[in-house]
Amino acid sequence: MALKMKTILIAFDLWEVIEVGIKSHQSPKVATRSGDEESEAEQTILHASMTSREDKIKNAKALSLIQGALTDNLFPQIRNEKTAKGAWDILSKEFRGDKKLRVVKLQAVKADFEYLRMEDSESLDGYLAKFLATVNNLKSLGEDVSENRIMQKLLMILSRRYKSIVSIIEETRDLDVLRAEEVIASVKVYDKREDLHDERDKLTGIEKAFSSLKIGNNQAYSSHKGFQGRPPQRWQSQDCEGTKFISKQKLNQLQEFKLEQYCLGK
């Protein structure tokens, strides 16, 4: 979060307020003068007043951005802080802690980074989010993580599904200048294509299954004795006259209730 917040403050030209704080301006004591000296003194006072006002506005903007980025459980820690620098310092101590604690945290995150591996069951987007979060944690704790190190690690930890695209990247790209963002973009395109292929294979499999089912039914009908290849539709009851037929389903129902002798017909 600290890295994102710093980027936002820099983008709004407010980072100086965090580093330096609000400059204290004192109105200069001006003796009674006349002419040009008096006019120059008035301009100095006016300039100091305008500078002070600009600093206050910048401080308010920076403090507002910091407050807006906090969750409800963190906001009370800076509730009474009036300066952006003060709020930033409080949050920095909270998240980074003292030097010894920071070293312990860094070792833990470095271990997480080293043992990162993508499981076959994990989605690409979900795993990339976890991977980049670990990288950001390293940077926030002061670890210098080079672009090449991130890129090389990413190529090593992808699951077997991406073995082909990893081989292509390693054989066709200059790994000394390749950025992690480029690797991620290429892998995402490959992942989308594989999803499309999987979907097509799935549809083809369903079509084949239906086709087999249809052929199987036709073969079952044609192999039925006494019907010369036609599916059996109607059966004759032994208790009915030779000219009357009923469906097999109805005959079964009649037999179940011992009513077949009534021969209800169609």
PDB file of C-alpha atoms in Angstrom:
ATOM      1  CA  MET A   1       0.000   0.000   0.000  1.00  0.00           C
ATOM      2  CA  ALA A   2       2.870   2.373   0.828  1.00  0.00           C
ATOM      3  CA  LEU A   3       4.289   2.121  -2.690  1.00  0.00           C
ATOM      4  CA  LYS A   4       0.901   2.845  -4.289  1.00  0.00           C
ATOM      5  CA  MET A   5       0.307   5.771  -1.944  1.00  0.00           C
ATOM      6  CA  LYS A   6       3.728   7.232  -2.660  1.00  0.00           C
ATOM      7  CA  THR A   7       3.097   6.999  -6.409  1.00  0.00           C
ATOM      8  CA  ILE A   8      -0.225   8.815  -6.039  1.00  0.00           C
ATOM      9  CA  LEU A   9       1.328  11.584  -3.948  1.00  0.00           C
ATOM     10  CA  ILE A  10       4.139  12.056  -6.464  1.00  0.00           C
ATOM     11  CA  ALA A  11       1.614  12.183  -9.307  1.00  0.00           C
ATOM     12  CA  PHE A  12      -0.217  15.017  -7.543  1.00  0.00           C
ATOM     13  CA  ASP A  13       3.066  16.836  -6.783  1.00  0.00           C
ATOM     14  CA  LEU A  14       2.527  16.335  -3.042  1.00  0.00           C
ATOM     15  CA  TRP A  15       5.467  14.134  -2.060  1.00  0.00           C
ATOM     16  CA  GLU A  16       7.514  17.129  -0.868  1.00  0.00           C
ATOM     17  CA  VAL A  17       4.890  17.704   1.828  1.00  0.00           C
ATOM     18  CA  ILE A  18       5.595  14.185   3.134  1.00  0.00           C
ATOM     19  CA  GLU A  19       9.382  14.496   2.997  1.00  0.00           C
ATOM     20  CA  VAL A  20       9.762  18.070   4.281  1.00  0.00           C
ATOM     21  CA  GLY A  21       6.455  18.857   5.923  1.00  0.00           C
ATOM     22  CA  ILE A  22       4.870  22.298   6.146  1.00  0.00           C
ATOM     23  CA  LYS A  23       7.413  25.078   6.194  1.00  0.00           C
ATOM     24  CA  SER A  24       7.011  27.498   9.052  1.00  0.00           C
ATOM     25  CA  HIS A  25       6.691  31.070   7.772  1.00  0.00           C
ATOM     26  CA  GLN A  26       7.149  34.042  10.055  1.00  0.00           C
ATOM     27  CA  SER A  27       6.064  37.477   9.013  1.00  0.00           C
ATOM     28  CA  PRO A  28       9.141  39.683   8.809  1.00  0.00           C
ATOM     29  CA  LYS A  29       9.314  42.660  11.157  1.00  0.00           C
ATOM     30  CA  VAL A  30       9.269  45.750   9.034  1.00  0.00           C
ATOM     31  CA  ALA A  31      10.389  49.115  10.326  1.00  0.00           C
ATOM     32  CA  THR A  32       8.609  52.228   9.200  1.00  0.00           C
ATOM     33  CA  ARG A  33       9.999  53.028   5.796  1.00  0.00           C
ATOM     34  CA  SER A  34       9.031  55.105   2.885  1.00  0.00           C
ATOM     35  CA  GLY A  35       8.975  54.779  -0.866  1.00  0.00           C
ATOM     36  CA  ASP A  36      10.440  51.747  -2.581  1.00  0.00           C
ATOM     37  CA  GLU A  37      11.684  50.109   0.645  1.00  0.00           C
ATOM     38  CA  GLU A  38       8.150  50.044   2.113  1.00  0.00           C
ATOM     39  CA  SER A  39       6.693  48.600  -1.107  1.00  0.00           C
ATOM     40  CA  GLU A  40       9.352  45.865  -1.196  1.00  0.00           C
ATOM     41  CA  ALA A  41       8.658  44.901   2.413  1.00  0.00           C
ATOM     42  CA  GLU A  42       4.925  44.588   1.709  1.00  0.00           C
ATOM     43  CA  GLN A  43       5.638  42.307  -1.257  1.00  0.00           C
ATOM     44  CA  THR A  44       7.838  40.093   0.936  1.00  0.00           C
ATOM     45  CA  ILE A  45       5.074  39.729   3.514  1.00  0.00           C
ATOM     46  CA  LEU A  46       2.514  38.975   0.795  1.00  0.00           C
ATOM     47  CA  HIS A  47       4.778  36.339  -0.795  1.00  0.00           C
ATOM     48  CA  ALA A  48       5.336  34.617   2.564  1.00  0.00           C
ATOM     49  CA  SER A  49       1.590  34.582   3.176  1.00  0.00           C
ATOM     50  CA  MET A  50       0.854  33.073  -0.260  1.00  0.00           C
ATOM     51  CA  THR A  51       3.553  30.403   0.166  1.00  0.00           C
ATOM     52  CA  SER A  52       2.176  29.437   3.545  1.00  0.00           C
ATOM     53  CA  ARG A  53      -1.329  29.140   2.097  1.00  0.00           C
ATOM     54  CA  GLU A  54      -0.115  26.922  -0.767  1.00  0.00           C
ATOM     55  CA  ASP A  55       1.679  24.629   1.681  1.00  0.00           C
ATOM     56  CA  LYS A  56      -1.453  24.328   3.794  1.00  0.00           C
ATOM     57  CA  ILE A  57      -3.521  23.401   0.742  1.00  0.00           C
ATOM     58  CA  LYS A  58      -0.957  20.794  -0.330  1.00  0.00           C
ATOM     59  CA  ASN A  59      -0.855  19.378   3.189  1.00  0.00           C
ATOM     60  CA  ALA A  60      -4.642  19.112   3.270  1.00  0.00           C
ATOM     61  CA  LYS A  61      -4.710  17.351  -0.109  1.00  0.00           C
ATOM     62  CA  ALA A  62      -1.979  14.887   0.864  1.00  0.00           C
ATOM     63  CA  LEU A  63      -3.604  14.155   4.229  1.00  0.00           C
ATOM     64  CA  SER A  64      -6.947  13.614   2.512  1.00  0.00           C
ATOM     65  CA  LEU A  65      -5.426  11.075   0.102  1.00  0.00           C
ATOM     66  CA  ILE A  66      -3.754   9.186   2.948  1.00  0.00           C
ATOM     67  CA  GLN A  67      -6.940   9.102   5.015  1.00  0.00           C
ATOM     68  CA  GLY A  68      -8.985   7.930   2.036  1.00  0.00           C
ATOM     69  CA  ALA A  69      -6.642   5.004   1.408  1.00  0.00           C
ATOM     70  CA  LEU A  70      -6.966   3.607   4.941  1.00  0.00           C
ATOM     71  CA  THR A  71      -9.401   0.973   6.129  1.00  0.00           C
ATOM     72  CA  ASP A  72     -11.739   1.732   9.035  1.00  0.00           C
ATOM     73  CA  ASN A  73      -9.577  -0.156  11.536  1.00  0.00           C
ATOM     74  CA  LEU A  74      -6.423   1.814  10.607  1.00  0.00           C
ATOM     75  CA  PHE A  75      -7.907   5.292  10.395  1.00  0.00           C
ATOM     76  CA  PRO A  76      -8.151   5.836  14.208  1.00  0.00           C
ATOM     77  CA  GLN A  77      -4.348   5.696  14.430  1.00  0.00           C
ATOM     78  CA  ILE A  78      -4.031   8.992  12.537  1.00  0.00           C
ATOM     79  CA  ARG A  79      -7.391  10.517  13.444  1.00  0.00           C
ATOM     80  CA  ASN A  80      -5.864  13.382  15.434  1.00  0.00           C
ATOM     81  CA  GLU A  81      -2.899  14.007  13.135  1.00  0.00           C
ATOM     82  CA  LYS A  82      -3.077  17.390  11.373  1.00  0.00           C
ATOM     83  CA  THR A  83      -0.146  17.045   8.987  1.00  0.00           C
ATOM     84  CA  ALA A  84       0.375  14.627   6.117  1.00  0.00           C
ATOM     85  CA  LYS A  85       3.989  14.047   7.178  1.00  0.00           C
ATOM     86  CA  GLY A  86       2.929  13.143  10.697  1.00  0.00           C
ATOM     87  CA  ALA A  87       0.308  10.692   9.436  1.00  0.00           C
ATOM     88  CA  TRP A  88       2.809   9.123   7.056  1.00  0.00           C
ATOM     89  CA  ASP A  89       5.420   8.699   9.795  1.00  0.00           C
ATOM     90  CA  ILE A  90       2.894   6.988  12.089  1.00  0.00           C
ATOM     91  CA  LEU A  91       1.838   4.544   9.390  1.00  0.00           C
ATOM     92  CA  SER A  92       5.447   3.859   8.381  1.00  0.00           C
ATOM     93  CA  LYS A  93       6.313   2.823  11.932  1.00  0.00           C
ATOM     94  CA  GLU A  94       3.187   0.687  12.121  1.00  0.00           C
ATOM     95  CA  PHE A  95       3.867  -1.254   8.939  1.00  0.00           C
ATOM     96  CA  ARG A  96       7.664  -1.383   8.886  1.00  0.00           C
ATOM     97  CA  GLY A  97       8.361  -1.529  12.609  1.00  0.00           C
ATOM     98  CA  ASP A  98      11.860  -1.219  14.029  1.00  0.00           C
ATOM     99  CA  LYS A  99      14.953  -2.455  12.241  1.00  0.00           C
ATOM    100  CA  LYS A 100      15.082  -5.891  13.908  1.00  0.00           C
ATOM    101  CA  LEU A 101      11.420  -6.606  13.224  1.00  0.00           C
ATOM    102  CA  ARG A 102      11.822  -5.460   9.637  1.00  0.00           C
ATOM    103  CA  VAL A 103      14.719  -7.893   9.151  1.00  0.00           C
ATOM    104  CA  VAL A 104      12.590 -10.773  10.458  1.00  0.00           C
ATOM    105  CA  LYS A 105       9.704  -9.838   8.152  1.00  0.00           C
ATOM    106  CA  LEU A 106      12.048  -9.541   5.201  1.00  0.00           C
ATOM    107  CA  GLN A 107      13.527 -13.000   5.784  1.00  0.00           C
ATOM    108  CA  ALA A 108      10.042 -14.515   5.924  1.00  0.00           C
ATOM    109  CA  VAL A 109       8.923 -12.844   2.696  1.00  0.00           C
ATOM    110  CA  LYS A 110      12.182 -13.800   0.943  1.00  0.00           C
ATOM    111  CA  ALA A 111      11.543 -17.418   1.901  1.00  0.00           C
ATOM    112  CA  ASP A 112       8.009 -17.171   0.494  1.00  0.00           C
ATOM    113  CA  PHE A 113       9.423 -15.762  -2.728  1.00  0.00           C
ATOM    114  CA  GLU A 114      12.020 -18.504  -3.100  1.00  0.00           C
ATOM    115  CA  TYR A 115       9.504 -21.312  -2.562  1.00  0.00           C
ATOM    116  CA  LEU A 116       6.804 -19.930  -4.838  1.00  0.00           C
ATOM    117  CA  ARG A 117       5.527 -22.581  -7.237  1.00  0.00           C
ATOM    118  CA  MET A 118       2.368 -22.618  -9.353  1.00  0.00           C
ATOM    119  CA  GLU A 119       0.165 -25.671  -8.856  1.00  0.00           C
ATOM    120  CA  ASP A 120      -1.589 -27.256 -11.835  1.00  0.00           C
ATOM    121  CA  SER A 121      -4.959 -26.514 -10.251  1.00  0.00           C
ATOM    122  CA  GLU A 122      -4.299 -22.773  -9.815  1.00  0.00           C
ATOM    123  CA  SER A 123      -5.668 -20.167 -12.212  1.00  0.00           C
ATOM    124  CA  LEU A 124      -3.195 -17.895 -13.965  1.00  0.00           C
ATOM    125  CA  ASP A 125      -4.753 -14.636 -12.757  1.00  0.00           C
ATOM    126  CA  GLY A 126      -4.949 -15.837  -9.169  1.00  0.00           C
ATOM    127  CA  TYR A 127      -1.358 -16.991  -9.113  1.00  0.00           C
ATOM    128  CA  LEU A 128       0.002 -13.847 -10.764  1.00  0.00           C
ATOM    129  CA  ALA A 129      -1.777 -11.755  -8.128  1.00  0.00           C
ATOM    130  CA  LYS A 130      -0.073 -13.787  -5.373  1.00  0.00           C
ATOM    131  CA  PHE A 131       3.300 -13.595  -7.106  1.00  0.00           C
ATOM    132  CA  LEU A 132       3.201  -9.813  -7.614  1.00  0.00           C
ATOM    133  CA  ALA A 133       1.967  -9.257  -4.049  1.00  0.00           C
ATOM    134  CA  THR A 134       5.033 -11.117  -2.758  1.00  0.00           C
ATOM    135  CA  VAL A 135       7.315  -9.009  -4.965  1.00  0.00           C
ATOM    136  CA  ASN A 136       5.711  -5.807  -3.670  1.00  0.00           C
ATOM    137  CA  ASN A 137       6.146  -6.991  -0.075  1.00  0.00           C
ATOM    138  CA  LEU A 138       9.856  -7.484  -0.713  1.00  0.00           C
ATOM    139  CA  LYS A 139      10.199  -3.984  -2.137  1.00  0.00           C
ATOM    140  CA  SER A 140       8.225  -2.388   0.696  1.00  0.00           C
ATOM    141  CA  LEU A 141      10.620  -3.982   3.206  1.00  0.00           C
ATOM    142  CA  GLY A 142      13.623  -2.492   1.444  1.00  0.00           C
ATOM    143  CA  GLU A 143      14.718  -5.461  -0.667  1.00  0.00           C
ATOM    144  CA  ASP A 144      16.230  -4.535  -4.032  1.00  0.00           C
ATOM    145  CA  VAL A 145      14.407  -6.842  -6.459  1.00  0.00           C
ATOM    146  CA  SER A 146      15.703  -6.387  -9.993  1.00  0.00           C
ATOM    147  CA  GLU A 147      13.469  -6.644 -13.043  1.00  0.00           C
ATOM    148  CA  ASN A 148      15.554  -9.530 -14.393  1.00  0.00           C
ATOM    149  CA  ARG A 149      15.230 -11.460 -11.139  1.00  0.00           C
ATOM    150  CA  ILE A 150      11.438 -11.111 -11.219  1.00  0.00           C
ATOM    151  CA  MET A 151      11.266 -12.205 -14.854  1.00  0.00           C
ATOM    152  CA  GLN A 152      13.537 -15.240 -14.356  1.00  0.00           C
ATOM    153  CA  LYS A 153      11.587 -16.338 -11.297  1.00  0.00           C
ATOM    154  CA  LEU A 154       8.293 -16.055 -13.161  1.00  0.00           C
ATOM    155  CA  LEU A 155       9.519 -18.287 -15.988  1.00  0.00           C
ATOM    156  CA  MET A 156      10.701 -20.914 -13.495  1.00  0.00           C
ATOM    157  CA  ILE A 157       7.550 -21.244 -11.400  1.00  0.00           C
ATOM    158  CA  LEU A 158       4.773 -21.514 -13.995  1.00  0.00           C
ATOM    159  CA  SER A 159       2.932 -24.846 -14.103  1.00  0.00           C
ATOM    160  CA  ARG A 160       3.314 -27.532 -16.784  1.00  0.00           C
ATOM    161  CA  ARG A 161       0.427 -26.045 -18.767  1.00  0.00           C
ATOM    162  CA  TYR A 162       2.743 -23.175 -19.793  1.00  0.00           C
ATOM    163  CA  LYS A 163       5.821 -25.268 -20.571  1.00  0.00           C
ATOM    164  CA  SER A 164       5.536 -24.604 -24.316  1.00  0.00           C
ATOM    165  CA  ILE A 165       5.280 -20.809 -24.094  1.00  0.00           C
ATOM    166  CA  VAL A 166       8.118 -20.691 -21.537  1.00  0.00           C
ATOM    167  CA  SER A 167      10.376 -22.633 -23.927  1.00  0.00           C
ATOM    168  CA  ILE A 168       9.471 -20.303 -26.796  1.00  0.00           C
ATOM    169  CA  ILE A 169      10.240 -17.208 -24.704  1.00  0.00           C
ATOM    170  CA  GLU A 170      13.581 -18.593 -23.524  1.00  0.00           C
ATOM    171  CA  GLU A 171      14.639 -19.538 -27.060  1.00  0.00           C
ATOM    172  CA  THR A 172      13.441 -16.459 -28.957  1.00  0.00           C
ATOM    173  CA  ARG A 173      13.769 -13.517 -26.554  1.00  0.00           C
ATOM    174  CA  ASP A 174      16.757 -11.710 -25.079  1.00  0.00           C
ATOM    175  CA  LEU A 175      16.367 -12.514 -21.381  1.00  0.00           C
ATOM    176  CA  ASP A 176      18.839  -9.799 -20.377  1.00  0.00           C
ATOM    177  CA  VAL A 177      16.432  -7.042 -21.433  1.00  0.00           C
ATOM    178  CA  LEU A 178      13.084  -8.860 -21.230  1.00  0.00           C
ATOM    179  CA  ARG A 179      10.699  -7.393 -18.650  1.00  0.00           C
ATOM    180  CA  ALA A 180       8.300  -9.288 -16.399  1.00  0.00           C
ATOM    181  CA  GLU A 181       5.348  -7.351 -17.866  1.00  0.00           C
ATOM    182  CA  GLU A 182       6.166  -8.714 -21.321  1.00  0.00           C
ATOM    183  CA  VAL A 183       6.329 -12.269 -20.007  1.00  0.00           C
ATOM    184  CA  ILE A 184       2.989 -11.860 -18.245  1.00  0.00           C
ATOM    185  CA  ALA A 185       1.366 -10.472 -21.404  1.00  0.00           C
ATOM    186  CA  SER A 186       2.644 -13.378 -23.538  1.00  0.00           C
ATOM    187  CA  VAL A 187       1.573 -15.986 -20.999  1.00  0.00           C
ATOM    188  CA  LYS A 188      -1.917 -14.485 -20.714  1.00  0.00           C
ATOM    189  CA  VAL A 189      -2.399 -14.583 -24.495  1.00  0.00           C
ATOM    190  CA  TYR A 190      -1.248 -18.215 -24.518  1.00  0.00           C
ATOM    191  CA  ASP A 191      -3.616 -19.029 -21.642  1.00  0.00           C
ATOM    192  CA  LYS A 192      -6.614 -17.578 -23.508  1.00  0.00           C
ATOM    193  CA  ARG A 193      -5.799 -19.623 -26.592  1.00  0.00           C
ATOM    194  CA  GLU A 194      -5.478 -22.795 -24.546  1.00  0.00           C
ATOM    195  CA  ASP A 195      -8.875 -22.104 -22.969  1.00  0.00           C
ATOM    196  CA  LEU A 196     -10.412 -21.792 -26.448  1.00  0.00           C
ATOM    197  CA  HIS A 197      -8.812 -25.068 -27.531  1.00  0.00           C
ATOM    198  CA  ASP A 198     -10.059 -26.803 -24.382  1.00  0.00           C
ATOM    199  CA  GLU A 199     -13.579 -25.519 -25.033  1.00  0.00           C
ATOM    200  CA  ARG A 200     -13.501 -26.754 -28.627  1.00  0.00           C
ATOM    201  CA  ASP A 201     -12.224 -30.168 -27.549  1.00  0.00           C
ATOM    202  CA  LYS A 202     -14.998 -30.352 -24.972  1.00  0.00           C
ATOM    203  CA  LEU A 203     -17.681 -29.558 -27.551  1.00  0.00           C
ATOM    204  CA  THR A 204     -16.203 -32.091 -29.971  1.00  0.00           C
ATOM    205  CA  GLY A 205     -16.283 -34.732 -27.252  1.00  0.00           C
ATOM    206  CA  ILE A 206     -19.942 -34.012 -26.511  1.00  0.00           C
ATOM    207  CA  GLU A 207     -20.833 -34.234 -30.203  1.00  0.00           C
ATOM    208  CA  LYS A 208     -19.038 -37.582 -30.474  1.00  0.00           C
ATOM    209  CA  ALA A 209     -20.859 -38.862 -27.408  1.00  0.00           C
ATOM    210  CA  PHE A 210     -24.259 -37.945 -28.858  1.00  0.00           C
ATOM    211  CA  SER A 211     -23.297 -39.472 -32.186  1.00  0.00           C
ATOM    212  CA  SER A 212     -22.273 -42.731 -30.500  1.00  0.00           C
ATOM    213  CA  LEU A 213     -25.484 -42.766 -28.510  1.00  0.00           C
ATOM    214  CA  LYS A 214     -27.571 -42.340 -31.668  1.00  0.00           C
ATOM    215  CA  ILE A 215     -25.704 -45.117 -33.478  1.00  0.00           C
ATOM    216  CA  GLY A 216     -26.016 -47.393 -30.457  1.00  0.00           C
ATOM    217  CA  ASN A 217     -29.777 -46.913 -30.281  1.00  0.00           C
ATOM    218  CA  ASN A 218     -30.212 -47.639 -33.985  1.00  0.00           C
ATOM    219  CA  GLN A 219     -28.156 -50.811 -33.653  1.00  0.00           C
ATOM    220  CA  ALA A 220     -30.214 -51.910 -30.667  1.00  0.00           C
ATOM    221  CA  TYR A 221     -33.421 -51.455 -32.606  1.00  0.00           C
ATOM    222  CA  SER A 222     -32.156 -53.265 -35.677  1.00  0.00           C
ATOM    223  CA  SER A 223     -30.856 -56.208 -33.632  1.00  0.00           C
ATOM    224  CA  HIS A 224     -34.204 -56.785 -31.910  1.00  0.00           C
ATOM    225  CA  LYS A 225     -35.613 -60.137 -33.031  1.00  0.00           C
ATOM    226  CA  GLY A 226     -38.859 -60.275 -34.938  1.00  0.00           C
ATOM    227  CA  PHE A 227     -38.993 -56.646 -36.051  1.00  0.00           C
ATOM    228  CA  GLN A 228     -36.746 -56.730 -39.124  1.00  0.00           C
ATOM    229  CA  GLY A 229     -34.713 -53.660 -38.219  1.00  0.00           C
ATOM    230  CA  ARG A 230     -37.656 -51.498 -37.135  1.00  0.00           C
ATOM    231  CA  PRO A 231     -37.899 -50.250 -33.543  1.00  0.00           C
ATOM    232  CA  PRO A 232     -40.616 -52.116 -31.594  1.00  0.00           C
ATOM    233  CA  GLN A 233     -43.547 -49.845 -30.957  1.00  0.00           C
ATOM    234  CA  ARG A 234     -46.568 -52.031 -30.171  1.00  0.00           C
ATOM    235  CA  TRP A 235     -47.036 -55.421 -28.566  1.00  0.00           C
ATOM    236  CA  GLN A 236     -49.907 -57.881 -28.791  1.00  0.00           C
ATOM    237  CA  SER A 237     -51.535 -59.145 -25.642  1.00  0.00           C
ATOM    238  CA  GLN A 238     -52.042 -62.875 -25.389  1.00  0.00           C
ATOM    239  CA  ASP A 239     -55.497 -62.308 -23.971  1.00  0.00           C
ATOM    240  CA  CYS A 240     -56.536 -59.946 -26.751  1.00  0.00           C
ATOM    241  CA  GLU A 241     -57.992 -60.816 -30.065  1.00  0.00           C
ATOM    242  CA  GLY A 242     -55.480 -60.933 -32.900  1.00  0.00           C
ATOM    243  CA  THR A 243     -56.602 -57.628 -34.352  1.00  0.00           C
ATOM    244  CA  LYS A 244     -56.067 -55.578 -31.194  1.00  0.00           C
ATOM    245  CA  PHE A 245     -52.729 -54.162 -30.081  1.00  0.00           C
ATOM    246  CA  ILE A 246     -51.566 -52.104 -27.123  1.00  0.00           C
ATOM    247  CA  SER A 247     -48.296 -50.402 -26.410  1.00  0.00           C
ATOM    248  CA  LYS A 248     -45.679 -52.265 -24.437  1.00  0.00           C
ATOM    249  CA  GLN A 249     -45.740 -49.592 -21.725  1.00  0.00           C
ATOM    250  CA  LYS A 250     -49.489 -49.926 -21.321  1.00  0.00           C
ATOM    251  CA  LEU A 251     -49.244 -53.706 -21.319  1.00  0.00           C
ATOM    252  CA  ASN A 252     -46.685 -53.560 -18.522  1.00  0.00           C
ATOM    253  CA  GLN A 253     -48.974 -51.306 -16.536  1.00  0.00           C
ATOM    254  CA  LEU A 254     -51.913 -53.647 -17.063  1.00  0.00           C
ATOM    255  CA  GLN A 255     -49.856 -56.659 -16.068  1.00  0.00           C
ATOM    256  CA  GLU A 256     -48.680 -54.878 -12.933  1.00  0.00           C
ATOM    257  CA  PHE A 257     -52.281 -54.476 -11.823  1.00  0.00           C
ATOM    258  CA  LYS A 258     -53.359 -57.812 -13.341  1.00  0.00           C
ATOM    259  CA  LEU A 259     -55.695 -56.097 -15.780  1.00  0.00           C
ATOM    260  CA  GLU A 260     -54.241 -57.318 -19.043  1.00  0.00           C
ATOM    261  CA  GLN A 261     -57.260 -59.511 -19.622  1.00  0.00           C
ATOM    262  CA  TYR A 262     -59.367 -56.402 -20.197  1.00  0.00           C
ATOM    263  CA  CYS A 263     -57.204 -55.464 -23.187  1.00  0.00           C
ATOM    264  CA  LEU A 264     -57.837 -51.701 -23.142  1.00  0.00           C
ATOM    265  CA  GLY A 265     -56.398 -51.293 -26.607  1.00  0.00           C
ATOM    266  CA  LYS A 266     -54.261 -48.337 -27.716  1.00  0.00           C
TER     267      LYS A 266
END
